mmCIF file of C-alpha atoms in Angstrom:
data_model
loop_
_atom_site.group_PDB
_atom_site.id
_atom_site.type_symbol
_atom_site.label_atom_id
_atom_site.label_comp_id
_atom_site.label_asym_id
_atom_site.label_seq_id
_atom_site.Cartn_x
_atom_site.Cartn_y
_atom_site.Cartn_z
ATOM 1 C CA MET Z 1106 121.734 177.493 25.862
ATOM 2 C CA ALA Z 1107 123.689 177.417 28.884
ATOM 3 C CA ARG Z 1108 122.240 175.276 32.019
ATOM 4 C CA HIS Z 1109 122.198 176.948 35.213
ATOM 5 C CA THR Z 1110 122.528 175.617 38.746
ATOM 6 C CA ILE Z 1111 120.598 177.692 41.035
ATOM 7 C CA ILE Z 1112 119.479 178.402 44.660
ATOM 8 C CA LEU Z 1113 116.168 180.316 44.788
ATOM 9 C CA ASP Z 1114 116.166 182.415 47.660
ATOM 10 C CA CYS Z 1115 112.553 183.804 48.056
ATOM 11 C CA ASP Z 1116 109.501 185.015 50.039
ATOM 12 C CA PRO Z 1117 106.378 183.607 48.321
ATOM 13 C CA GLY Z 1118 104.292 185.721 47.282
ATOM 14 C CA GLN Z 1119 102.477 185.079 44.097
ATOM 15 C CA ASP Z 1120 105.169 186.157 41.850
ATOM 16 C CA ASP Z 1121 108.022 184.251 43.590
ATOM 17 C CA ALA Z 1122 105.647 181.350 43.037
ATOM 18 C CA ILE Z 1123 105.328 181.991 39.487
ATOM 19 C CA ALA Z 1124 109.312 182.096 39.412
ATOM 20 C CA LEU Z 1125 109.568 178.891 41.150
ATOM 21 C CA LEU Z 1126 107.147 177.114 38.704
ATOM 22 C CA LEU Z 1127 109.148 178.704 35.770
ATOM 23 C CA ALA Z 1128 112.318 177.326 37.097
ATOM 24 C CA LEU Z 1129 110.781 173.786 37.512
ATOM 25 C CA ALA Z 1130 109.384 173.729 34.117
ATOM 26 C CA SER Z 1131 112.858 174.455 32.417
ATOM 27 C CA PRO Z 1132 114.967 171.412 33.531
ATOM 28 C CA ASP Z 1133 117.099 171.854 30.246
ATOM 29 C CA GLU Z 1134 118.372 175.525 31.298
ATOM 30 C CA ILE Z 1135 117.908 175.248 35.043
ATOM 31 C CA GLU Z 1136 118.937 172.769 37.799
ATOM 32 C CA LEU Z 1137 117.394 173.709 40.995
ATOM 33 C CA LEU Z 1138 119.494 172.715 43.937
ATOM 34 C CA ALA Z 1139 117.358 173.975 46.782
ATOM 35 C CA VAL Z 1140 114.781 176.815 47.830
ATOM 36 C CA THR Z 1141 115.505 179.081 50.658
ATOM 37 C CA ALA Z 1142 112.753 181.254 52.218
ATOM 38 C CA VAL Z 1143 113.180 184.559 54.008
ATOM 39 C CA ALA Z 1144 110.516 186.920 55.516
ATOM 40 C CA GLY Z 1145 109.170 189.553 53.287
ATOM 41 C CA ASN Z 1146 105.872 189.511 51.563
ATOM 42 C CA VAL Z 1147 104.566 187.734 54.453
ATOM 43 C CA PRO Z 1148 106.123 186.337 57.797
ATOM 44 C CA LEU Z 1149 108.639 183.476 57.569
ATOM 45 C CA ARG Z 1150 106.124 180.771 58.847
ATOM 46 C CA LEU Z 1151 104.126 181.387 55.710
ATOM 47 C CA THR Z 1152 106.922 182.035 53.293
ATOM 48 C CA GLU Z 1153 108.586 178.722 53.930
ATOM 49 C CA GLY Z 1154 105.259 176.704 53.805
ATOM 50 C CA ASN Z 1155 104.241 178.654 50.626
ATOM 51 C CA ALA Z 1156 107.511 177.448 48.995
ATOM 52 C CA ARG Z 1157 106.663 173.941 49.981
ATOM 53 C CA ARG Z 1158 103.143 174.119 48.741
ATOM 54 C CA VAL Z 1159 104.276 175.196 45.295
ATOM 55 C CA LEU Z 1160 106.748 172.286 45.004
ATOM 56 C CA THR Z 1161 104.008 169.977 45.877
ATOM 57 C CA LEU Z 1162 101.648 171.619 43.260
ATOM 58 C CA ALA Z 1163 104.434 171.060 40.561
ATOM 59 C CA GLY Z 1164 105.201 167.443 41.927
ATOM 60 C CA ARG Z 1165 108.660 168.349 43.203
ATOM 61 C CA SER Z 1166 108.382 167.995 46.840
ATOM 62 C CA GLU Z 1167 111.781 166.377 46.827
ATOM 63 C CA VAL Z 1168 113.484 169.875 46.389
ATOM 64 C CA PRO Z 1169 114.594 170.961 49.604
ATOM 65 C CA VAL Z 1170 113.216 174.180 51.306
ATOM 66 C CA HIS Z 1171 115.603 175.733 53.983
ATOM 67 C CA VAL Z 1172 114.065 178.068 56.316
ATOM 68 C CA GLY Z 1173 115.998 181.308 56.745
ATOM 69 C CA CYS Z 1174 115.738 184.896 58.561
ATOM 70 C CA ASP Z 1175 112.373 185.873 60.315
ATOM 71 C CA ARG Z 1176 113.294 189.403 60.342
ATOM 72 C CA PRO Z 1177 115.715 191.919 58.562
ATOM 73 C CA LEU Z 1178 119.288 192.405 60.126
ATOM 74 C CA LEU Z 1179 118.678 195.681 61.670
ATOM 75 C CA ARG Z 1180 115.002 196.802 61.138
ATOM 76 C CA PRO Z 1181 111.705 195.617 62.223
ATOM 77 C CA LEU Z 1182 109.900 193.472 59.355
ATOM 78 C CA GLU Z 1183 107.365 195.095 57.182
ATOM 79 C CA THR Z 1184 105.150 192.814 55.296
ATOM 80 C CA ALA Z 1185 102.885 193.293 52.164
ATOM 81 C CA GLU Z 1186 99.559 191.455 52.928
ATOM 82 C CA TYR Z 1187 97.888 194.336 51.294
ATOM 83 C CA VAL Z 1188 99.322 193.076 47.895
ATOM 84 C CA HIS Z 1189 99.452 189.302 48.510
ATOM 85 C CA GLY Z 1190 96.585 188.414 50.777
ATOM 86 C CA ALA Z 1191 96.725 186.981 54.276
ATOM 87 C CA THR Z 1192 98.334 183.826 53.036
ATOM 88 C CA GLY Z 1193 100.720 185.288 50.538
ATOM 89 C CA LEU Z 1194 99.220 183.033 47.985
ATOM 90 C CA ASP Z 1195 95.766 184.147 48.022
ATOM 91 C CA GLY Z 1196 93.886 183.580 44.700
ATOM 92 C CA ALA Z 1197 94.349 179.802 44.531
ATOM 93 C CA GLU Z 1198 93.971 176.766 46.695
ATOM 94 C CA LEU Z 1199 97.232 174.945 46.708
ATOM 95 C CA PRO Z 1200 97.782 171.571 48.103
ATOM 96 C CA PRO Z 1201 99.367 171.076 51.853
ATOM 97 C CA PRO Z 1202 103.058 170.296 51.626
ATOM 98 C CA ALA Z 1203 104.285 166.866 50.886
ATOM 99 C CA ALA Z 1204 107.336 167.345 52.605
ATOM 100 C CA GLY Z 1205 108.618 169.313 55.713
ATOM 101 C CA PRO Z 1206 111.409 171.985 55.591
ATOM 102 C CA ALA Z 1207 115.065 170.756 55.096
ATOM 103 C CA PRO Z 1208 117.438 170.964 58.053
ATOM 104 C CA GLY Z 1209 119.766 173.703 58.554
ATOM 105 C CA HIS Z 1210 119.499 177.522 58.136
ATOM 106 C CA ALA Z 1211 119.012 179.040 54.881
ATOM 107 C CA ALA Z 1212 122.545 180.889 54.990
ATOM 108 C CA ASP Z 1213 124.195 177.686 55.995
ATOM 109 C CA ALA Z 1214 122.602 175.698 53.364
ATOM 110 C CA MET Z 1215 123.753 178.360 50.765
ATOM 111 C CA ILE Z 1216 127.293 178.231 52.109
ATOM 112 C CA ALA Z 1217 127.381 174.523 52.027
ATOM 113 C CA LEU Z 1218 125.857 174.180 48.569
ATOM 114 C CA VAL Z 1219 128.124 176.785 46.954
ATOM 115 C CA MET Z 1220 131.294 175.876 48.584
ATOM 116 C CA SER Z 1221 130.835 171.955 47.956
ATOM 117 C CA ARG Z 1222 130.741 172.744 44.246
ATOM 118 C CA PRO Z 1223 133.542 173.754 41.785
ATOM 119 C CA ALA Z 1224 133.822 177.793 41.920
ATOM 120 C CA GLY Z 1225 131.633 179.567 39.313
ATOM 121 C CA THR Z 1226 128.909 177.011 39.003
ATOM 122 C CA VAL Z 1227 126.172 178.038 41.328
ATOM 123 C CA THR Z 1228 123.992 181.053 40.519
ATOM 124 C CA LEU Z 1229 122.016 182.634 43.643
ATOM 125 C CA CYS Z 1230 118.489 183.965 42.552
ATOM 126 C CA ALA Z 1231 116.967 186.152 44.905
ATOM 127 C CA THR Z 1232 113.461 187.328 44.586
ATOM 128 C CA GLY Z 1233 112.799 188.826 48.166
ATOM 129 C CA PRO Z 1234 114.653 190.735 50.737
ATOM 130 C CA LEU Z 1235 118.371 189.926 50.824
ATOM 131 C CA THR Z 1236 118.786 189.049 54.533
ATOM 132 C CA ASN Z 1237 119.640 185.296 53.925
ATOM 133 C CA LEU Z 1238 122.345 186.192 51.460
ATOM 134 C CA ALA Z 1239 123.730 188.805 53.295
ATOM 135 C CA LEU Z 1240 124.135 186.699 56.386
ATOM 136 C CA ALA Z 1241 125.743 183.892 54.218
ATOM 137 C CA LEU Z 1242 128.163 186.252 52.857
ATOM 138 C CA ARG Z 1243 129.197 187.556 56.074
ATOM 139 C CA LYS Z 1244 129.551 184.128 57.568
ATOM 140 C CA GLU Z 1245 131.608 182.993 54.651
ATOM 141 C CA PRO Z 1246 133.781 185.506 53.120
ATOM 142 C CA ARG Z 1247 134.879 183.246 50.147
ATOM 143 C CA LEU Z 1248 131.236 182.841 48.918
ATOM 144 C CA ALA Z 1249 130.970 185.797 46.559
ATOM 145 C CA GLU Z 1250 134.131 184.627 44.598
ATOM 146 C CA ARG Z 1251 132.696 181.089 44.322
ATOM 147 C CA LEU Z 1252 129.490 182.189 42.966
ATOM 148 C CA ALA Z 1253 128.631 182.142 39.196
ATOM 149 C CA GLY Z 1254 126.611 185.342 39.876
ATOM 150 C CA ILE Z 1255 123.561 186.727 41.861
ATOM 151 C CA VAL Z 1256 120.368 187.499 39.910
ATOM 152 C CA LEU Z 1257 118.054 189.563 41.701
ATOM 153 C CA MET Z 1258 114.696 191.273 41.822
ATOM 154 C CA GLY Z 1259 115.029 194.337 43.515
ATOM 155 C CA GLY Z 1260 115.449 198.383 43.472
ATOM 156 C CA ALA Z 1261 114.549 200.837 40.728
ATOM 157 C CA ILE Z 1262 116.371 203.186 38.707
ATOM 158 C CA GLU Z 1263 113.389 205.465 38.980
ATOM 159 C CA LEU Z 1264 110.369 205.473 41.589
ATOM 160 C CA GLY Z 1265 109.853 203.134 44.287
ATOM 161 C CA ASN Z 1266 106.782 200.896 45.089
ATOM 162 C CA VAL Z 1267 106.509 201.117 48.908
ATOM 163 C CA THR Z 1268 108.011 204.625 49.306
ATOM 164 C CA PRO Z 1269 108.707 207.252 46.465
ATOM 165 C CA ALA Z 1270 112.359 206.318 46.736
ATOM 166 C CA ALA Z 1271 112.290 202.451 47.412
ATOM 167 C CA GLU Z 1272 111.250 199.283 45.722
ATOM 168 C CA PHE Z 1273 109.780 196.686 48.455
ATOM 169 C CA ASN Z 1274 112.557 193.940 48.564
ATOM 170 C CA ILE Z 1275 115.488 196.479 49.164
ATOM 171 C CA TYR Z 1276 113.295 198.858 51.571
ATOM 172 C CA VAL Z 1277 112.564 195.810 53.804
ATOM 173 C CA ASP Z 1278 116.346 195.190 54.365
ATOM 174 C CA PRO Z 1279 118.516 197.863 53.069
ATOM 175 C CA HIS Z 1280 121.478 196.969 55.248
ATOM 176 C CA ALA Z 1281 121.337 193.567 53.622
ATOM 177 C CA ALA Z 1282 120.978 194.908 50.179
ATOM 178 C CA ASP Z 1283 124.179 197.191 51.053
ATOM 179 C CA ILE Z 1284 126.396 194.065 51.918
ATOM 180 C CA VAL Z 1285 124.904 192.194 48.761
ATOM 181 C CA PHE Z 1286 125.506 194.938 46.194
ATOM 182 C CA GLY Z 1287 129.138 195.551 47.803
ATOM 183 C CA CYS Z 1288 130.245 191.880 47.881
ATOM 184 C CA ALA Z 1289 131.955 192.038 44.089
ATOM 185 C CA ALA Z 1290 130.173 188.859 42.897
ATOM 186 C CA PRO Z 1291 128.645 189.557 39.544
ATOM 187 C CA ILE Z 1292 125.232 190.798 40.053
ATOM 188 C CA THR Z 1293 122.146 191.059 37.593
ATOM 189 C CA MET Z 1294 119.467 193.512 38.827
ATOM 190 C CA PHE Z 1295 115.853 193.395 37.681
ATOM 191 C CA GLY Z 1296 114.275 196.629 39.189
ATOM 192 C CA LEU Z 1297 110.965 198.215 38.695
ATOM 193 C CA ASP Z 1298 111.767 199.862 35.538
ATOM 194 C CA VAL Z 1299 112.123 196.630 33.661
ATOM 195 C CA THR Z 1300 109.356 194.608 35.547
ATOM 196 C CA HIS Z 1301 106.648 197.274 35.106
ATOM 197 C CA LYS Z 1302 106.834 196.468 31.552
ATOM 198 C CA VAL Z 1303 105.922 192.919 32.215
ATOM 199 C CA LEU Z 1304 102.170 193.296 32.626
ATOM 200 C CA VAL Z 1305 99.839 190.616 33.371
ATOM 201 C CA THR Z 1306 97.101 191.876 30.903
ATOM 202 C CA GLU Z 1307 93.745 190.037 30.543
ATOM 203 C CA PRO Z 1308 94.512 188.287 27.230
ATOM 204 C CA ARG Z 1309 97.854 186.947 28.768
ATOM 205 C CA LEU Z 1310 96.083 185.799 31.863
ATOM 206 C CA ARG Z 1311 93.466 183.996 29.812
ATOM 207 C CA ALA Z 1312 96.213 182.428 27.765
ATOM 208 C CA ILE Z 1313 97.676 180.791 30.990
ATOM 209 C CA GLU Z 1314 94.295 179.854 32.172
ATOM 210 C CA ALA Z 1315 93.506 178.240 28.915
ATOM 211 C CA ILE Z 1316 96.236 175.584 29.509
ATOM 212 C CA GLY Z 1317 93.783 173.821 31.695
ATOM 213 C CA THR Z 1318 96.065 171.881 33.864
ATOM 214 C CA PRO Z 1319 95.841 172.152 37.627
ATOM 215 C CA VAL Z 1320 99.298 173.974 37.817
ATOM 216 C CA ALA Z 1321 98.207 176.425 35.126
ATOM 217 C CA ARG Z 1322 94.746 177.121 36.677
ATOM 218 C CA ALA Z 1323 96.515 177.692 40.079
ATOM 219 C CA ALA Z 1324 99.121 180.149 38.439
ATOM 220 C CA ALA Z 1325 96.186 181.950 36.664
ATOM 221 C CA GLY Z 1326 94.358 182.424 40.137
ATOM 222 C CA LEU Z 1327 97.516 183.476 41.861
ATOM 223 C CA LEU Z 1328 98.170 186.160 39.122
ATOM 224 C CA ASP Z 1329 94.592 187.291 38.850
ATOM 225 C CA PHE Z 1330 94.685 187.993 42.645
ATOM 226 C CA TYR Z 1331 98.009 189.561 42.769
ATOM 227 C CA SER Z 1332 97.734 191.832 39.694
ATOM 228 C CA ARG Z 1333 94.573 193.642 40.988
ATOM 229 C CA PHE Z 1334 96.265 195.818 43.454
ATOM 230 C CA ASP Z 1335 98.962 197.400 41.016
ATOM 231 C CA ARG Z 1336 96.535 197.490 38.151
ATOM 232 C CA ASP Z 1337 94.291 199.666 40.211
ATOM 233 C CA ARG Z 1338 97.064 201.727 41.728
ATOM 234 C CA TYR Z 1339 98.775 202.504 38.508
ATOM 235 C CA GLY Z 1340 95.939 202.429 36.174
ATOM 236 C CA GLU Z 1341 97.659 200.136 33.769
ATOM 237 C CA PRO Z 1342 95.911 197.305 31.728
ATOM 238 C CA GLY Z 1343 97.843 194.678 33.854
ATOM 239 C CA GLY Z 1344 99.933 194.422 37.136
ATOM 240 C CA PRO Z 1345 103.474 194.039 36.796
ATOM 241 C CA LEU Z 1346 105.117 190.545 37.144
ATOM 242 C CA HIS Z 1347 108.383 191.051 39.061
ATOM 243 C CA ASP Z 1348 110.177 187.991 40.223
ATOM 244 C CA PRO Z 1349 109.723 185.512 37.262
ATOM 245 C CA CYS Z 1350 112.144 188.004 35.338
ATOM 246 C CA VAL Z 1351 115.025 186.497 37.313
ATOM 247 C CA ILE Z 1352 114.323 183.124 36.102
ATOM 248 C CA ALA Z 1353 113.204 183.927 32.549
ATOM 249 C CA HIS Z 1354 116.598 186.020 32.001
ATOM 250 C CA LEU Z 1355 118.595 182.509 32.917
ATOM 251 C CA VAL Z 1356 116.172 180.570 30.349
ATOM 252 C CA ASP Z 1357 116.487 183.072 27.629
ATOM 253 C CA PRO Z 1358 118.933 186.085 28.328
ATOM 254 C CA SER Z 1359 117.907 187.624 24.857
ATOM 255 C CA LEU Z 1360 114.472 188.793 26.460
ATOM 256 C CA PHE Z 1361 116.125 191.637 28.424
ATOM 257 C CA ARG Z 1362 118.376 194.727 27.827
ATOM 258 C CA GLY Z 1363 120.458 196.626 30.300
ATOM 259 C CA LYS Z 1364 124.049 197.663 31.033
ATOM 260 C CA ALA Z 1365 126.635 197.450 33.981
ATOM 261 C CA CYS Z 1366 126.296 200.432 36.354
ATOM 262 C CA PRO Z 1367 127.526 201.359 39.957
ATOM 263 C CA VAL Z 1368 124.586 200.812 42.205
ATOM 264 C CA MET Z 1369 124.641 202.306 45.901
ATOM 265 C CA ILE Z 1370 122.020 201.491 48.663
ATOM 266 C CA GLU Z 1371 120.561 204.034 50.890
ATOM 267 C CA ARG Z 1372 120.423 202.557 54.408
ATOM 268 C CA GLU Z 1373 118.647 205.107 56.443
ATOM 269 C CA GLY Z 1374 116.310 208.312 56.535
ATOM 270 C CA VAL Z 1375 113.540 209.117 54.397
ATOM 271 C CA CYS Z 1376 115.264 207.527 51.286
ATOM 272 C CA ALA Z 1377 115.929 204.226 53.091
ATOM 273 C CA GLY Z 1378 116.065 201.373 50.532
ATOM 274 C CA ARG Z 1379 116.880 203.601 47.431
ATOM 275 C CA THR Z 1380 119.028 201.876 44.731
ATOM 276 C CA VAL Z 1381 121.243 205.000 43.562
ATOM 277 C CA VAL Z 1382 121.763 203.630 39.922
ATOM 278 C CA ASP Z 1383 124.461 205.662 38.312
ATOM 279 C CA TRP Z 1384 123.213 204.828 34.782
ATOM 280 C CA TRP Z 1385 125.418 207.276 32.958
ATOM 281 C CA ASN Z 1386 128.305 206.746 35.541
ATOM 282 C CA MET Z 1387 128.758 210.211 36.402
ATOM 283 C CA HIS Z 1388 131.072 209.477 39.225
ATOM 284 C CA ARG Z 1389 133.391 207.322 37.326
ATOM 285 C CA HIS Z 1390 132.904 204.483 39.883
ATOM 286 C CA PRO Z 1391 133.392 200.710 38.912
ATOM 287 C CA PRO Z 1392 130.182 199.038 37.868
ATOM 288 C CA THR Z 1393 128.618 196.844 40.794
ATOM 289 C CA ALA Z 1394 125.585 195.439 38.906
ATOM 290 C CA THR Z 1395 124.340 194.706 35.367
ATOM 291 C CA VAL Z 1396 120.905 196.751 35.552
ATOM 292 C CA MET Z 1397 118.164 195.625 33.375
ATOM 293 C CA ARG Z 1398 115.893 198.147 31.792
ATOM 294 C CA ASP Z 1399 114.130 196.837 28.762
ATOM 295 C CA VAL Z 1400 112.316 193.641 27.913
ATOM 296 C CA ASP Z 1401 110.264 191.970 25.173
ATOM 297 C CA ALA Z 1402 107.126 191.470 26.978
ATOM 298 C CA ASP Z 1403 105.247 189.412 24.455
ATOM 299 C CA ARG Z 1404 108.208 186.808 24.233
ATOM 300 C CA PHE Z 1405 108.276 186.835 28.147
ATOM 301 C CA PHE Z 1406 104.528 185.661 28.242
ATOM 302 C CA LYS Z 1407 105.034 183.477 25.393
ATOM 303 C CA LEU Z 1408 107.762 181.699 27.250
ATOM 304 C CA LEU Z 1409 106.074 181.563 30.519
ATOM 305 C CA THR Z 1410 102.852 180.215 29.064
ATOM 306 C CA GLU Z 1411 104.730 177.490 27.120
ATOM 307 C CA ARG Z 1412 106.564 176.454 30.187
ATOM 308 C CA LEU Z 1413 103.664 176.357 32.636
ATOM 309 C CA ALA Z 1414 102.112 174.020 30.215
ATOM 310 C CA ARG Z 1415 104.773 171.589 30.860
ATOM 311 C CA LEU Z 1416 103.965 171.265 34.458
#
């Protein structure tokens, strides 16, 4: 299995926290260079602190956390405390951060880390709004060609989850998403169509809780709180677990299936944030992303549970 060197750009959020823990628990497959924080699920002052708390929980406070953009490029910030709670990590008592934020803006850190390494060796993983990455791409036009790829959670082929048309991460900053999807780097997109097949059911939650370690108990508490909103809204046996799909794909790409498609971003109007995925390529445009649509959810949770037990 290939080992991936990554930067994780995130807005923790319980599901971002689980994605970060999965990355930390998979050192054979993933080298985590840095975490970059962006405003999204909750404001930036919480997301960057939450990232540092999760690293402290996992005993990895040496991983740098760079603070990024506190608002979208052109729109007012909209957050999602109604899902994640007032802190963004409601459901568990995490330790205070053992280290402060790293110096330098997140976009500049992305540029420095990628440009200082050989081309094609760093993957940018994004599990929040794409503001930091879009800014980095604008500041350093060579960045896209230096990346091994971009793996992101965002968008949908079908229905949205914050408006009928749009998924939250893309909706929060559609102008940033338009820059990212147009950058010509290899993109892998995990939208709602696949993440809504990864449900935190009661048996899966209890299997994580049964590990019994402080990390596993915290993860179970976060997942229990986080899954309640979507479980009640959708009437499913569990809430969807979005962001860890990004990391699980790097650990074991055989978990997921999709195909290359043109993806366009609606930036304005009632459909702002819509990812227009031309699944059948009706317009004969070049593909801009590999769009994932199917997942082996049982194997996904087996992997997640086994890896959380390592921390």
